[in-house]
Coordinates of C-alpha atoms in Angstrom, one line a residue:
M1 CA -47.6 94.8 94.7
S2 CA -44.4 95.8 92.7
K3 CA -42.1 93.4 91.5
F4 CA -38.9 92.7 93.9
T5 CA -35.8 92.8 91.4
I6 CA -32.8 91.1 91.7
K7 CA -30.8 94.3 92.4
Q8 CA -33.2 95.1 95.4
F9 CA -32.9 91.4 96.5
F10 CA -29.1 91.4 96.9
T11 CA -28.9 94.9 98.6
F12 CA -31.7 93.6 101.2
I13 CA -30.0 90.4 101.9
L14 CA -26.8 92.0 103.0
L15 CA -24.6 90.3 100.9
A16 CA -23.7 93.1 98.2
T17 CA -20.0 93.2 98.9
V18 CA -20.0 89.6 97.8
L19 CA -22.9 89.1 95.4
I20 CA -23.5 92.3 93.3
S21 CA -21.7 93.3 90.5
C22 CA -20.1 96.8 90.6
R23 CA -20.4 98.6 87.2
K24 CA -17.6 101.1 88.1
T25 CA -14.1 100.5 86.4
T26 CA -12.7 99.5 89.9
Q27 CA -13.5 99.1 93.5
K28 CA -11.4 101.1 95.8
V29 CA -11.0 99.6 99.3
A30 CA -8.9 100.7 102.3
D31 CA -5.7 98.7 101.3
A32 CA -6.2 97.4 97.6
E33 CA -7.8 98.2 94.5
V34 CA -9.3 95.5 92.7
S35 CA -10.3 95.2 89.3
D36 CA -14.1 94.6 88.3
T37 CA -12.6 91.9 86.0
Y38 CA -10.7 90.5 88.2
V39 CA -12.4 87.3 88.8
E40 CA -13.1 86.9 85.0
D41 CA -9.2 87.5 84.5
N42 CA -8.1 85.1 87.1
Y43 CA -10.7 82.3 87.5
T44 CA -12.6 79.8 85.3
K45 CA -16.2 79.5 85.9
K46 CA -18.2 76.2 85.8
E47 CA -21.9 75.6 86.5
V48 CA -22.8 72.0 87.4
D49 CA -25.9 70.1 88.8
I50 CA -24.8 67.8 91.7
A51 CA -27.0 64.7 92.1
M52 CA -27.7 64.4 95.9
R53 CA -28.4 60.8 97.3
D54 CA -32.1 61.1 96.7
G55 CA -31.6 61.9 93.0
V56 CA -32.4 65.7 93.2
T57 CA -29.8 67.8 91.7
L58 CA -28.5 71.0 93.4
H59 CA -27.2 74.0 91.0
T60 CA -23.5 74.8 91.8
T61 CA -21.2 77.4 90.3
I62 CA -17.5 76.8 90.7
Y63 CA -14.8 79.4 90.3
S64 CA -11.4 77.8 90.0
P65 CA -8.1 79.9 89.7
K66 CA -6.8 79.7 86.2
D67 CA -3.2 79.2 87.6
T68 CA -3.1 75.1 87.5
S69 CA 0.4 74.7 88.5
K70 CA -0.8 74.0 92.3
E71 CA -3.5 72.7 94.3
Y72 CA -6.1 74.7 96.2
P73 CA -8.6 74.4 99.0
I74 CA -12.2 74.6 98.3
I75 CA -14.4 77.4 100.1
M76 CA -18.0 77.0 99.7
Q77 CA -21.3 78.7 100.5
R78 CA -24.8 77.4 100.3
T79 CA -27.4 80.0 99.7
P80 CA -31.2 80.2 99.4
Y81 CA -30.3 83.6 98.0
S82 CA -29.1 82.6 94.3
S83 CA -25.5 81.9 93.3
Q84 CA -26.3 83.8 90.2
P85 CA -25.3 85.5 88.0
Y86 CA -26.0 82.5 85.7
G87 CA -24.2 81.7 82.5
A88 CA -20.8 80.6 81.5
G89 CA -19.9 84.1 80.5
N90 CA -21.4 86.1 83.6
F91 CA -19.0 86.4 86.6
K92 CA -19.3 87.9 90.1
S93 CA -17.3 91.0 90.6
K94 CA -16.0 89.5 93.8
I95 CA -15.9 86.0 94.9
A96 CA -14.8 84.0 98.5
P97 CA -15.3 85.5 102.2
N98 CA -13.0 88.3 101.3
I99 CA -10.6 90.2 98.7
H100 CA -7.4 88.6 100.2
M101 CA -8.7 85.1 99.9
M102 CA -10.0 86.0 96.4
Q103 CA -6.3 87.3 95.4
D104 CA -4.7 84.1 97.4
G105 CA -6.2 81.7 95.4
Y106 CA -9.1 79.5 96.7
I107 CA -11.6 77.0 94.8
V108 CA -14.8 78.9 95.3
V109 CA -18.3 77.4 95.0
Y110 CA -21.9 78.7 95.4
Q111 CA -24.5 76.5 95.5
D112 CA -28.5 77.0 95.2
V113 CA -29.9 75.2 98.3
R114 CA -32.5 72.3 97.8
G115 CA -35.8 73.8 96.2
R116 CA -34.4 77.5 95.7
W117 CA -33.7 79.0 92.1
L118 CA -31.9 76.4 89.8
S119 CA -31.8 73.6 92.2
E120 CA -34.3 70.6 92.3
G121 CA -36.5 69.7 94.9
H122 CA -38.7 71.5 97.6
Y123 CA -37.7 74.2 99.6
E124 CA -38.3 74.2 103.5
N125 CA -37.7 77.2 105.4
M126 CA -35.3 76.3 108.1
R127 CA -35.5 72.8 107.1
A128 CA -35.5 70.4 110.2
Y129 CA -32.2 68.1 111.0
N130 CA -33.0 64.3 110.7
P131 CA -30.6 62.6 113.0
N132 CA -32.0 59.1 112.1
K133 CA -31.6 58.5 108.2
K134 CA -32.1 55.2 107.2
T135 CA -32.8 55.5 103.4
E136 CA -31.4 57.5 100.6
Q137 CA -34.8 59.2 100.5
D138 CA -34.2 60.6 104.1
I139 CA -32.5 63.7 103.5
D140 CA -31.6 67.4 105.4
E141 CA -29.1 70.1 104.7
S142 CA -26.5 68.3 106.3
S143 CA -26.6 65.3 104.1
D144 CA -27.0 67.7 100.8
T145 CA -23.7 69.7 102.4
Y146 CA -22.0 66.0 102.8
D147 CA -23.0 64.9 99.2
T148 CA -22.0 68.2 97.9
I149 CA -18.6 67.8 99.4
E150 CA -18.2 64.6 98.4
W151 CA -18.5 65.4 94.8
L152 CA -16.5 68.4 94.8
V153 CA -13.4 66.8 96.2
N154 CA -13.7 63.9 93.6
N155 CA -14.4 65.8 90.6
V156 CA -12.9 69.4 90.8
E157 CA -9.5 69.5 89.6
N158 CA -6.3 70.8 91.3
N159 CA -8.3 70.6 94.8
N160 CA -6.0 69.7 98.0
G161 CA -8.7 67.9 99.8
N162 CA -9.6 70.5 102.4
V163 CA -13.0 72.2 102.2
G164 CA -14.3 75.4 104.1
I165 CA -17.9 76.6 104.4
W166 CA -18.5 80.3 105.3
G167 CA -22.1 82.2 105.1
I168 CA -23.9 85.3 106.5
S169 CA -27.6 85.3 108.0
Y170 CA -29.3 82.4 106.2
P171 CA -26.3 81.1 104.3
G172 CA -24.8 81.0 108.1
F173 CA -27.4 78.8 109.0
Y174 CA -26.3 76.5 106.4
S175 CA -22.7 76.7 107.6
T176 CA -23.4 75.6 110.9
Y177 CA -25.8 72.8 109.4
A178 CA -22.7 71.4 107.7
V179 CA -20.5 70.6 110.9
V180 CA -23.4 68.4 112.0
D181 CA -22.5 65.1 110.4
A182 CA -19.7 66.8 108.8
H183 CA -18.0 65.3 105.6
P184 CA -14.4 64.2 106.6
A185 CA -12.9 66.8 104.2
L186 CA -14.9 69.8 105.8
K187 CA -12.0 71.2 107.9
A188 CA -13.2 74.9 108.6
A189 CA -16.5 76.4 109.0
S190 CA -17.5 79.9 109.8
P191 CA -21.2 80.5 110.6
Q192 CA -21.6 84.5 110.7
A193 CA -24.7 86.0 111.9
S194 CA -26.2 82.6 111.5
I195 CA -29.7 81.8 112.4
A196 CA -30.3 79.1 114.9
D197 CA -34.2 79.2 115.6
F198 CA -36.8 81.4 113.9
F199 CA -38.5 81.7 117.4
F200 CA -35.8 83.6 118.8
D201 CA -33.8 85.3 115.6
D202 CA -35.4 87.4 112.9
F203 CA -39.0 87.0 112.9
H204 CA -39.6 86.4 116.8
H205 CA -37.9 87.5 119.9
N206 CA -38.9 85.6 122.7
G207 CA -42.3 84.9 121.4
A208 CA -43.2 88.3 120.2
Y209 CA -43.7 88.6 116.3
L210 CA -41.2 91.0 114.7
L211 CA -43.9 93.2 112.4
S212 CA -40.7 95.1 111.5
Y213 CA -39.7 92.0 109.3
F214 CA -43.3 91.7 107.9
R215 CA -42.1 92.5 104.2
A216 CA -39.5 89.9 104.2
T217 CA -42.1 87.3 104.7
S218 CA -42.8 86.2 100.9
L219 CA -39.2 86.0 100.5
F220 CA -39.1 82.7 102.3
G221 CA -42.8 81.7 101.8
T222 CA -43.9 82.2 98.2
P223 CA -44.0 78.5 96.2
R224 CA -42.0 78.5 93.1
P225 CA -44.3 78.4 90.0
D226 CA -44.7 75.7 87.5
G227 CA -44.9 72.7 90.0
D228 CA -41.8 73.8 92.0
K229 CA -39.5 73.8 88.7
P230 CA -35.9 75.5 89.0
I231 CA -36.2 79.3 88.0
D232 CA -33.5 81.6 87.4
T233 CA -35.2 84.9 88.0
A234 CA -37.5 86.1 90.9
W235 CA -40.6 84.6 91.7
Y236 CA -41.8 86.5 94.5
T237 CA -43.0 89.9 95.3
L238 CA -42.6 92.1 98.3
P239 CA -45.5 93.5 99.9
D240 CA -45.6 97.0 98.5
L241 CA -46.8 99.2 101.6
P242 CA -48.2 102.5 100.2
T243 CA -46.4 104.6 102.8
E244 CA -43.3 106.2 104.2
D245 CA -44.7 105.8 107.5
Q246 CA -44.8 102.3 108.6
Y247 CA -45.8 103.5 112.1
Q248 CA -48.9 104.6 111.1
F249 CA -49.6 102.2 108.5
F250 CA -49.6 99.4 110.9
L251 CA -51.3 101.4 113.5
D252 CA -54.4 102.0 111.0
E253 CA -54.3 98.4 109.8
G254 CA -55.3 97.1 113.0
P255 CA -55.1 93.3 114.1
L256 CA -52.5 91.1 112.3
K257 CA -55.5 89.1 110.6
N258 CA -55.9 92.3 108.4
L259 CA -52.4 91.9 106.9
D260 CA -53.4 88.6 105.0
R261 CA -54.2 90.2 102.0
F262 CA -50.8 90.9 101.5
F263 CA -50.2 87.2 101.0
E264 CA -53.0 86.3 98.6
Y265 CA -51.0 86.1 95.3
E266 CA -53.7 85.6 92.8
T267 CA -53.2 87.1 89.5
A268 CA -54.8 87.3 86.0
D269 CA -52.3 84.7 85.0
T270 CA -51.9 82.9 88.5
P271 CA -54.9 81.6 90.4
R272 CA -55.0 81.3 93.8
M273 CA -53.0 78.5 95.0
A274 CA -54.2 78.0 98.4
K275 CA -57.7 76.9 99.9
E276 CA -60.3 79.3 101.2
G277 CA -59.1 80.8 104.6
V278 CA -55.3 80.3 104.1
T279 CA -53.0 82.6 102.1
D280 CA -50.6 81.6 99.6
D281 CA -47.6 82.3 101.4
Y282 CA -46.6 79.1 103.5
F283 CA -44.5 81.1 105.9
W284 CA -47.1 83.4 106.8
N285 CA -49.2 80.3 107.3
E286 CA -46.7 78.8 109.7
L287 CA -46.5 82.2 111.6
K288 CA -50.0 82.3 112.2
E289 CA -50.8 78.9 112.9
H290 CA -47.9 78.4 115.4
P291 CA -47.9 81.3 117.8
N292 CA -46.2 79.3 120.5
Y293 CA -42.9 77.4 120.5
D294 CA -44.4 74.0 119.7
E295 CA -43.1 71.1 117.7
M296 CA -42.8 72.7 114.7
W297 CA -40.7 75.6 115.7
Q298 CA -38.5 73.1 117.9
S299 CA -37.6 70.8 115.0
K300 CA -36.4 73.7 112.9
G301 CA -33.9 74.6 115.7
L302 CA -30.1 73.7 115.2
I303 CA -28.9 74.7 118.7
Q304 CA -30.1 71.4 120.3
H305 CA -27.8 69.3 117.3
L306 CA -24.7 70.8 118.2
K307 CA -23.6 68.4 120.9
D308 CA -21.5 66.1 118.7
V309 CA -19.6 68.3 116.4
K310 CA -16.7 66.3 115.0
P311 CA -13.4 67.6 116.3
T312 CA -12.2 67.7 112.7
V313 CA -14.0 70.6 112.0
A314 CA -12.7 74.3 113.3
T315 CA -15.3 76.7 113.9
M316 CA -15.0 80.6 113.9
V317 CA -18.3 82.0 114.9
V318 CA -18.7 85.7 113.9
A319 CA -21.3 88.1 115.4
G320 CA -22.2 91.9 115.4
E321 CA -22.6 93.3 118.5
F322 CA -25.5 95.6 117.0
D323 CA -27.0 93.0 114.7
A324 CA -30.7 93.5 114.6
E325 CA -31.4 90.3 113.0
D326 CA -29.1 87.6 114.2
L327 CA -27.8 88.0 117.4
Y328 CA -29.3 85.2 119.2
G329 CA -28.0 82.7 116.7
P330 CA -24.2 83.3 116.6
L331 CA -23.9 83.6 120.3
E332 CA -26.1 80.5 121.1
T333 CA -24.2 78.5 118.2
Y334 CA -20.7 79.6 119.7
K335 CA -22.0 78.6 123.5
N336 CA -23.4 75.5 122.6
I337 CA -20.5 74.1 120.5
E338 CA -18.0 75.2 123.1
K339 CA -20.4 73.6 126.0
Y340 CA -20.7 70.4 124.5
N341 CA -17.3 69.9 122.2
S342 CA -14.7 70.8 124.8
D343 CA -12.0 69.6 122.8
N344 CA -12.8 71.6 119.5
Y345 CA -11.2 74.3 118.2
N346 CA -14.2 76.8 118.4
T347 CA -13.7 80.5 118.5
L348 CA -15.8 83.9 118.6
V349 CA -15.5 87.0 116.9
F350 CA -17.6 89.8 118.3
G351 CA -17.3 93.3 116.7
P352 CA -18.9 96.7 116.0
W353 CA -21.2 95.7 113.4
D354 CA -24.6 95.5 112.3
H355 CA -25.6 92.6 110.3
G356 CA -23.1 91.3 107.8
G357 CA -21.2 94.8 108.5
W358 CA -17.7 92.8 108.7
A359 CA -18.2 91.8 104.9
R360 CA -18.0 95.5 103.9
R361 CA -15.2 97.6 103.0
K362 CA -16.2 101.1 103.8
G363 CA -13.3 102.4 106.0
Q364 CA -15.3 104.2 108.6
N365 CA -17.2 102.1 110.8
T366 CA -20.7 103.1 111.8
V367 CA -23.6 101.7 112.8
G368 CA -26.8 104.1 112.2
N369 CA -25.2 107.3 113.9
Y370 CA -22.8 105.9 116.0
Y371 CA -19.1 105.7 114.9
F372 CA -16.7 103.1 116.3
G373 CA -13.5 103.7 114.2
D374 CA -11.7 103.1 111.1
G375 CA -11.0 100.0 109.4
I376 CA -12.4 97.6 111.7
S377 CA -13.9 95.6 109.1
E378 CA -10.9 95.6 106.8
F379 CA -8.7 94.3 109.8
F380 CA -11.3 91.2 110.7
Q381 CA -11.2 90.5 106.9
E382 CA -7.2 90.3 106.8
H383 CA -6.0 89.5 110.2
I384 CA -8.6 87.4 111.5
E385 CA -10.9 85.9 108.9
T386 CA -8.2 85.2 106.4
K387 CA -6.0 84.0 108.9
F388 CA -8.3 81.8 110.0
F389 CA -9.1 80.0 106.8
D390 CA -5.5 79.8 105.6
H391 CA -4.3 77.9 108.5
F392 CA -7.1 75.2 108.5
L393 CA -7.2 74.8 104.7
K394 CA -3.8 75.7 103.6
G395 CA -1.8 75.1 106.8
N396 CA -1.1 72.4 109.0
G397 CA -4.7 72.8 110.6
D398 CA -3.7 71.9 114.3
K399 CA -5.0 74.4 116.9
N400 CA -2.3 76.7 117.3
S401 CA -3.7 79.1 114.9
G402 CA -2.0 82.2 116.1
L403 CA -5.9 83.6 116.6
P404 CA -7.2 83.8 120.3
E405 CA -10.4 82.1 121.9
A406 CA -12.4 85.0 121.5
Y407 CA -12.0 88.4 119.4
V408 CA -14.2 90.8 121.1
F409 CA -14.4 94.8 120.6
D410 CA -15.3 97.1 123.6
T411 CA -18.1 99.3 122.0
G412 CA -17.7 101.9 125.0
R413 CA -13.7 102.1 124.8
K414 CA -13.8 101.2 121.0
D415 CA -11.1 98.9 121.0
W416 CA -10.4 95.4 120.4
K417 CA -9.4 92.7 123.3
T418 CA -8.5 89.4 123.0
Y419 CA -9.6 86.5 125.6
D420 CA -9.0 82.8 126.3
T421 CA -12.7 82.3 127.0
W422 CA -16.0 83.9 126.4
P423 CA -17.6 85.5 128.6
P424 CA -13.8 86.3 129.9
A425 CA -12.4 85.1 133.3
G426 CA -12.8 87.7 136.0
V427 CA -16.7 88.4 134.8
V428 CA -18.9 88.6 138.1
K429 CA -22.7 88.9 138.3
K430 CA -24.0 92.3 140.1
D431 CA -27.6 93.3 140.5
M432 CA -28.8 97.1 139.9
Y433 CA -31.9 97.9 141.4
L434 CA -34.8 99.9 139.5
S435 CA -34.9 102.1 142.3
P436 CA -37.6 105.0 143.4
D437 CA -37.1 108.3 141.9
Q438 CA -35.9 106.7 138.9
E439 CA -32.6 105.9 140.4
L440 CA -30.9 103.2 139.1
T441 CA -28.5 101.8 142.3
F442 CA -26.3 98.9 143.3
E443 CA -28.2 98.6 146.6
P444 CA -31.9 98.0 147.2
K445 CA -34.1 100.8 148.5
E446 CA -37.8 100.8 149.8
V447 CA -40.3 98.9 147.5
E448 CA -42.7 101.4 145.5
E449 CA -45.3 100.9 142.7
V450 CA -44.1 102.9 139.3
K451 CA -47.4 103.0 137.1
F452 CA -47.6 103.8 133.8
I453 CA -50.8 104.0 131.1
S454 CA -50.1 101.9 128.2
D455 CA -52.4 103.2 125.4
I456 CA -52.8 100.9 122.2
K457 CA -53.5 103.9 120.2
K458 CA -50.2 105.6 121.0
P459 CA -47.6 102.7 121.2
V460 CA -43.9 103.7 121.8
P461 CA -42.0 103.9 118.5
Y462 CA -39.1 101.8 118.2
S463 CA -37.3 104.7 116.3
E464 CA -38.1 108.6 116.0
D465 CA -37.3 108.4 112.0
I466 CA -40.3 108.2 109.6
K467 CA -39.6 105.4 107.6
T468 CA -40.7 102.1 105.8
V469 CA -37.9 99.5 105.8
F470 CA -37.7 96.1 104.5
T471 CA -35.8 95.3 107.9
P472 CA -34.6 97.4 110.6
R473 CA -30.8 97.9 111.2
K474 CA -30.1 101.4 112.6
Y475 CA -32.4 101.5 115.8
M476 CA -29.8 99.2 117.5
T477 CA -27.4 102.1 118.3
D478 CA -30.4 105.0 118.0
D479 CA -30.4 107.7 120.5
Q480 CA -33.1 107.1 122.9
R481 CA -34.0 110.6 124.3
F482 CA -37.0 110.6 122.2
A483 CA -38.3 107.6 124.3
A484 CA -37.2 108.4 127.7
R485 CA -39.0 111.8 127.6
R486 CA -42.3 109.6 127.1
G487 CA -44.6 109.1 130.0
D488 CA -45.0 105.5 129.2
V489 CA -41.3 104.6 129.4
L490 CA -39.8 104.3 132.7
V491 CA -36.4 105.5 133.3
F492 CA -33.9 104.4 135.8
E493 CA -30.4 106.2 135.7
T494 CA -27.3 106.2 137.9
D495 CA -25.2 109.1 139.1
V496 CA -22.4 110.0 136.7
M497 CA -20.0 107.3 137.0
Q498 CA -16.8 107.9 138.7
E499 CA -14.7 105.1 137.4
D500 CA -15.4 102.8 134.2
L501 CA -17.8 99.8 134.3
T502 CA -17.3 97.0 131.9
L503 CA -20.0 95.0 131.0
A504 CA -19.2 91.5 129.6
G505 CA -21.6 88.8 128.9
D506 CA -25.5 88.7 129.1
I507 CA -28.0 90.7 131.1
L508 CA -30.7 89.3 133.0
A509 CA -33.9 91.8 133.9
K510 CA -35.6 90.5 136.9
L511 CA -38.7 92.2 136.8
K512 CA -41.3 92.4 139.3
V513 CA -44.7 93.9 137.4
A514 CA -48.2 93.9 137.4
T515 CA -50.9 95.1 135.0
T516 CA -54.8 95.8 135.0
G517 CA -55.1 93.6 132.0
T518 CA -54.4 89.7 131.3
A519 CA -51.5 90.3 128.9
A520 CA -48.6 92.3 128.4
D521 CA -45.4 92.6 126.7
W522 CA -42.1 93.7 128.9
I523 CA -39.2 95.6 127.1
V524 CA -35.8 96.4 128.8
K525 CA -33.3 98.6 126.8
I526 CA -29.7 99.2 128.5
I527 CA -28.5 102.7 127.7
D528 CA -24.8 104.4 128.2
V529 CA -25.8 108.1 128.6
H530 CA -23.0 110.3 127.3
P531 CA -21.8 113.4 128.8
A532 CA -22.7 116.8 127.5
D533 CA -19.3 117.7 126.0
E534 CA -19.1 114.6 123.9
P535 CA -18.2 115.8 120.3
S536 CA -20.5 115.0 117.3
Y537 CA -19.3 112.8 114.6
V538 CA -19.5 114.0 110.7
G539 CA -22.6 112.2 109.0
M540 CA -25.1 112.1 111.8
Q541 CA -28.4 112.9 111.3
D542 CA -28.7 116.6 111.3
H543 CA -31.3 116.7 114.2
L544 CA -28.9 114.8 116.6
K545 CA -26.1 115.6 118.6
M546 CA -23.5 113.5 120.7
S547 CA -24.1 115.7 123.6
N548 CA -26.1 113.5 126.4
Y549 CA -26.5 110.9 123.5
H550 CA -28.6 108.2 124.8
L551 CA -26.9 105.1 123.1
M552 CA -29.0 101.9 123.3
V553 CA -26.2 99.2 124.2
R554 CA -28.6 96.5 124.2
S555 CA -32.6 95.9 124.3
E556 CA -34.9 92.9 124.3
V557 CA -38.5 92.2 124.7
L558 CA -40.5 89.2 126.3
R559 CA -43.9 88.6 125.3
G560 CA -45.5 87.9 128.9
R561 CA -47.4 85.1 128.3
F562 CA -44.3 83.1 127.9
R563 CA -42.7 84.2 131.0
N564 CA -42.8 80.7 132.4
S565 CA -42.8 78.8 129.3
F566 CA -42.5 79.6 125.5
A567 CA -44.5 76.5 124.7
N568 CA -47.3 76.9 127.2
P569 CA -48.6 80.5 127.3
E570 CA -50.6 81.9 130.2
P571 CA -52.4 84.9 131.2
F572 CA -51.7 87.5 133.9
V573 CA -53.8 87.5 136.8
P574 CA -54.9 91.2 136.6
N575 CA -53.4 93.3 139.5
E576 CA -51.1 90.6 140.7
K577 CA -47.6 91.2 141.2
T578 CA -45.5 88.8 139.1
D579 CA -42.0 87.8 138.2
V580 CA -40.8 88.4 134.7
T581 CA -37.5 87.4 133.7
I582 CA -35.8 88.4 130.5
K583 CA -32.7 87.4 129.1
L584 CA -30.8 90.1 126.7
Q585 CA -28.0 88.9 124.8
D586 CA -24.2 89.3 125.4
V587 CA -22.5 92.8 125.3
F588 CA -19.1 94.1 125.4
H589 CA -19.2 97.6 126.7
T590 CA -17.7 99.8 129.1
I591 CA -19.7 102.7 130.7
K592 CA -16.7 105.3 130.8
K593 CA -16.2 107.6 133.6
G594 CA -18.2 110.6 133.2
H595 CA -21.1 108.8 131.7
K596 CA -24.2 107.4 133.2
L597 CA -25.7 103.8 132.8
Q598 CA -29.6 104.0 132.2
V599 CA -32.6 101.5 132.1
Q600 CA -35.5 101.9 130.3
V601 CA -38.7 99.8 130.7
Q602 CA -41.7 99.8 128.3
S603 CA -44.4 97.8 127.2
T604 CA -44.8 98.6 123.3
W605 CA -42.1 99.1 120.7
F606 CA -44.0 99.6 117.8
P607 CA -43.8 98.4 114.9
L608 CA -40.6 96.7 115.6
I609 CA -43.0 94.3 117.2
D610 CA -46.7 93.8 116.8
L611 CA -49.1 95.4 119.1
N612 CA -50.3 93.1 122.2
P613 CA -54.1 93.5 122.7
Q614 CA -53.1 93.7 126.7
T615 CA -56.1 91.0 126.8
Y616 CA -55.2 87.4 126.6
V617 CA -56.2 85.7 123.5
D618 CA -55.1 82.3 122.6
N619 CA -53.5 83.4 119.4
I620 CA -52.6 87.2 118.5
F621 CA -52.6 86.7 114.9
E622 CA -56.5 85.9 115.1
A623 CA -57.3 88.6 117.7
E624 CA -60.0 90.8 116.8
E625 CA -60.3 94.8 117.1
S626 CA -62.5 94.3 120.4
D627 CA -59.6 92.6 121.9
F628 CA -57.2 95.4 122.2
K629 CA -57.4 97.4 125.5
T630 CA -55.6 100.4 127.0
Q631 CA -54.3 99.0 130.2
T632 CA -52.2 100.4 133.3
H633 CA -48.9 98.4 133.8
T634 CA -46.8 98.7 137.1
V635 CA -43.1 98.1 137.8
F636 CA -42.1 97.5 141.3
T637 CA -38.8 98.9 142.8
D638 CA -37.6 95.5 143.8
S639 CA -37.1 94.7 140.2
S640 CA -33.3 94.7 139.3
I641 CA -30.9 93.9 136.5
E642 CA -28.4 91.3 136.5
F643 CA -25.1 92.6 134.9
S644 CA -22.1 90.6 134.1
V645 CA -19.3 93.0 134.9
L646 CA -15.7 92.3 134.3
E647 CA -13.5 93.2 137.2

């Protein structure tokens, strides 16, 4: 295994625009030029260890404006990914959520969460919320955030008493956590691409293990050395896959149990930490030992704890419409705060980005091969994000922020829309049927059986690219023609649209299926088929053309054993017609006149998700080679897709 460098780490975690020092003289952006030394020239830096109520100290870095003639609000980020660079003379090249806030003047705070990097204590991956704290030893991320804010407002000079918090991905999880039992000084929180529940975000989708995140496991599951002491350098390694073809690698490896060796960290200097039969990586062990949505996973989820968010905290949830990592999390965070806290200021920004794309300043906005326009992220940073924090941390903080309830981007028409609610008023539910002859129709037709063979030796790839990645990203907008032309992918398609059809909200696939085996996964993809005369973009992969491009608008998997309960799996009865319902996350996309709407159905998606044995076993992480069987699956043409259509 090769050492995972700090530089690689920050690149992978997608906070490069905020966290990585650029070595160029200046950083050129769409509307500003910021010196590499701007932060050092305009801010003082202080590193402190703040004591929590149980005595554990958390390492915290504070950047304060050198201009001390006025007071500033505090904007903070709590992270498991390090608040470095450490040392009094070492400065980040950029701080704050964006360059406008950096230049406008904020006290910017970064903190290593409990058990990570230079903070004391023991790290728990997705630490469970404790609603019944009785002693000072009863802590969670909410109490750590509260104690940090209490110290900051009382000890940092020139602060105006208002605190905001933001974060992307895992730091987004800590931003959500901050609004639970919030400190009175916390006035604004922006969870962005926030994890909400690891059984539905990142490493799982509806019970299916995302094998594509395999290499990220050790990032969260490697114990700190030397008795869990604070450390300022990376102590973990990423599995070094000896290949550039991850599809073939994982296919050759076979059952998941064969991958244990990547999480045994014994070296000449470091003896095995785990007992026999258990790996050294506690997150990999959790994945293996808890294949179902049991009490362990349920306790780590934050969604169920958003029923009493204080109205003194304004929230702005940010989500990328093509976020391969955390799409469930931000949407469910927004919806649950909205559902249970009707008097709160709670808004949603839903834009054409991959994971964290809104924090970058590239000018041109693309996801994979698909182009959405120019200046979209820059617009968000200046006119949405900055405006939100300025209003609640520098302004009067009332509900008249000048921002809408929902700022959403139509990824078909390629423009922003604003609404008073999300989903917007005027949305109706419409069923379309997976009809015979590969048709997708508004009216049901005769019921037929459409069969395909699911060959475990030739699973459907999730991408046509030959690659090995840390985490996948571009597949969310990939051209799906390569899949449509396979015999084990069923295709259902409308005629050419005679008028625009706008999809706005979630999608429900109501499948009626059967299998010759006792287990199966079901994958549904919603696709916008472009016309033959669609012009191509500069920068696309050379072998692709926009002519007839099959844009994947939304996709999702359900591990069939969880069709009735994520906590209590059950096998299929061979050859018995069975209902399988799959919720696909929200979209805002117009299938334009001249395009076609297509649905693809398949049962493998490799190696995005692990390979289902297609014979029922209690725990797929313990499946043997002999459990894997090729099966024949059936989709019945009274299956339908329920779309949320904006009229």
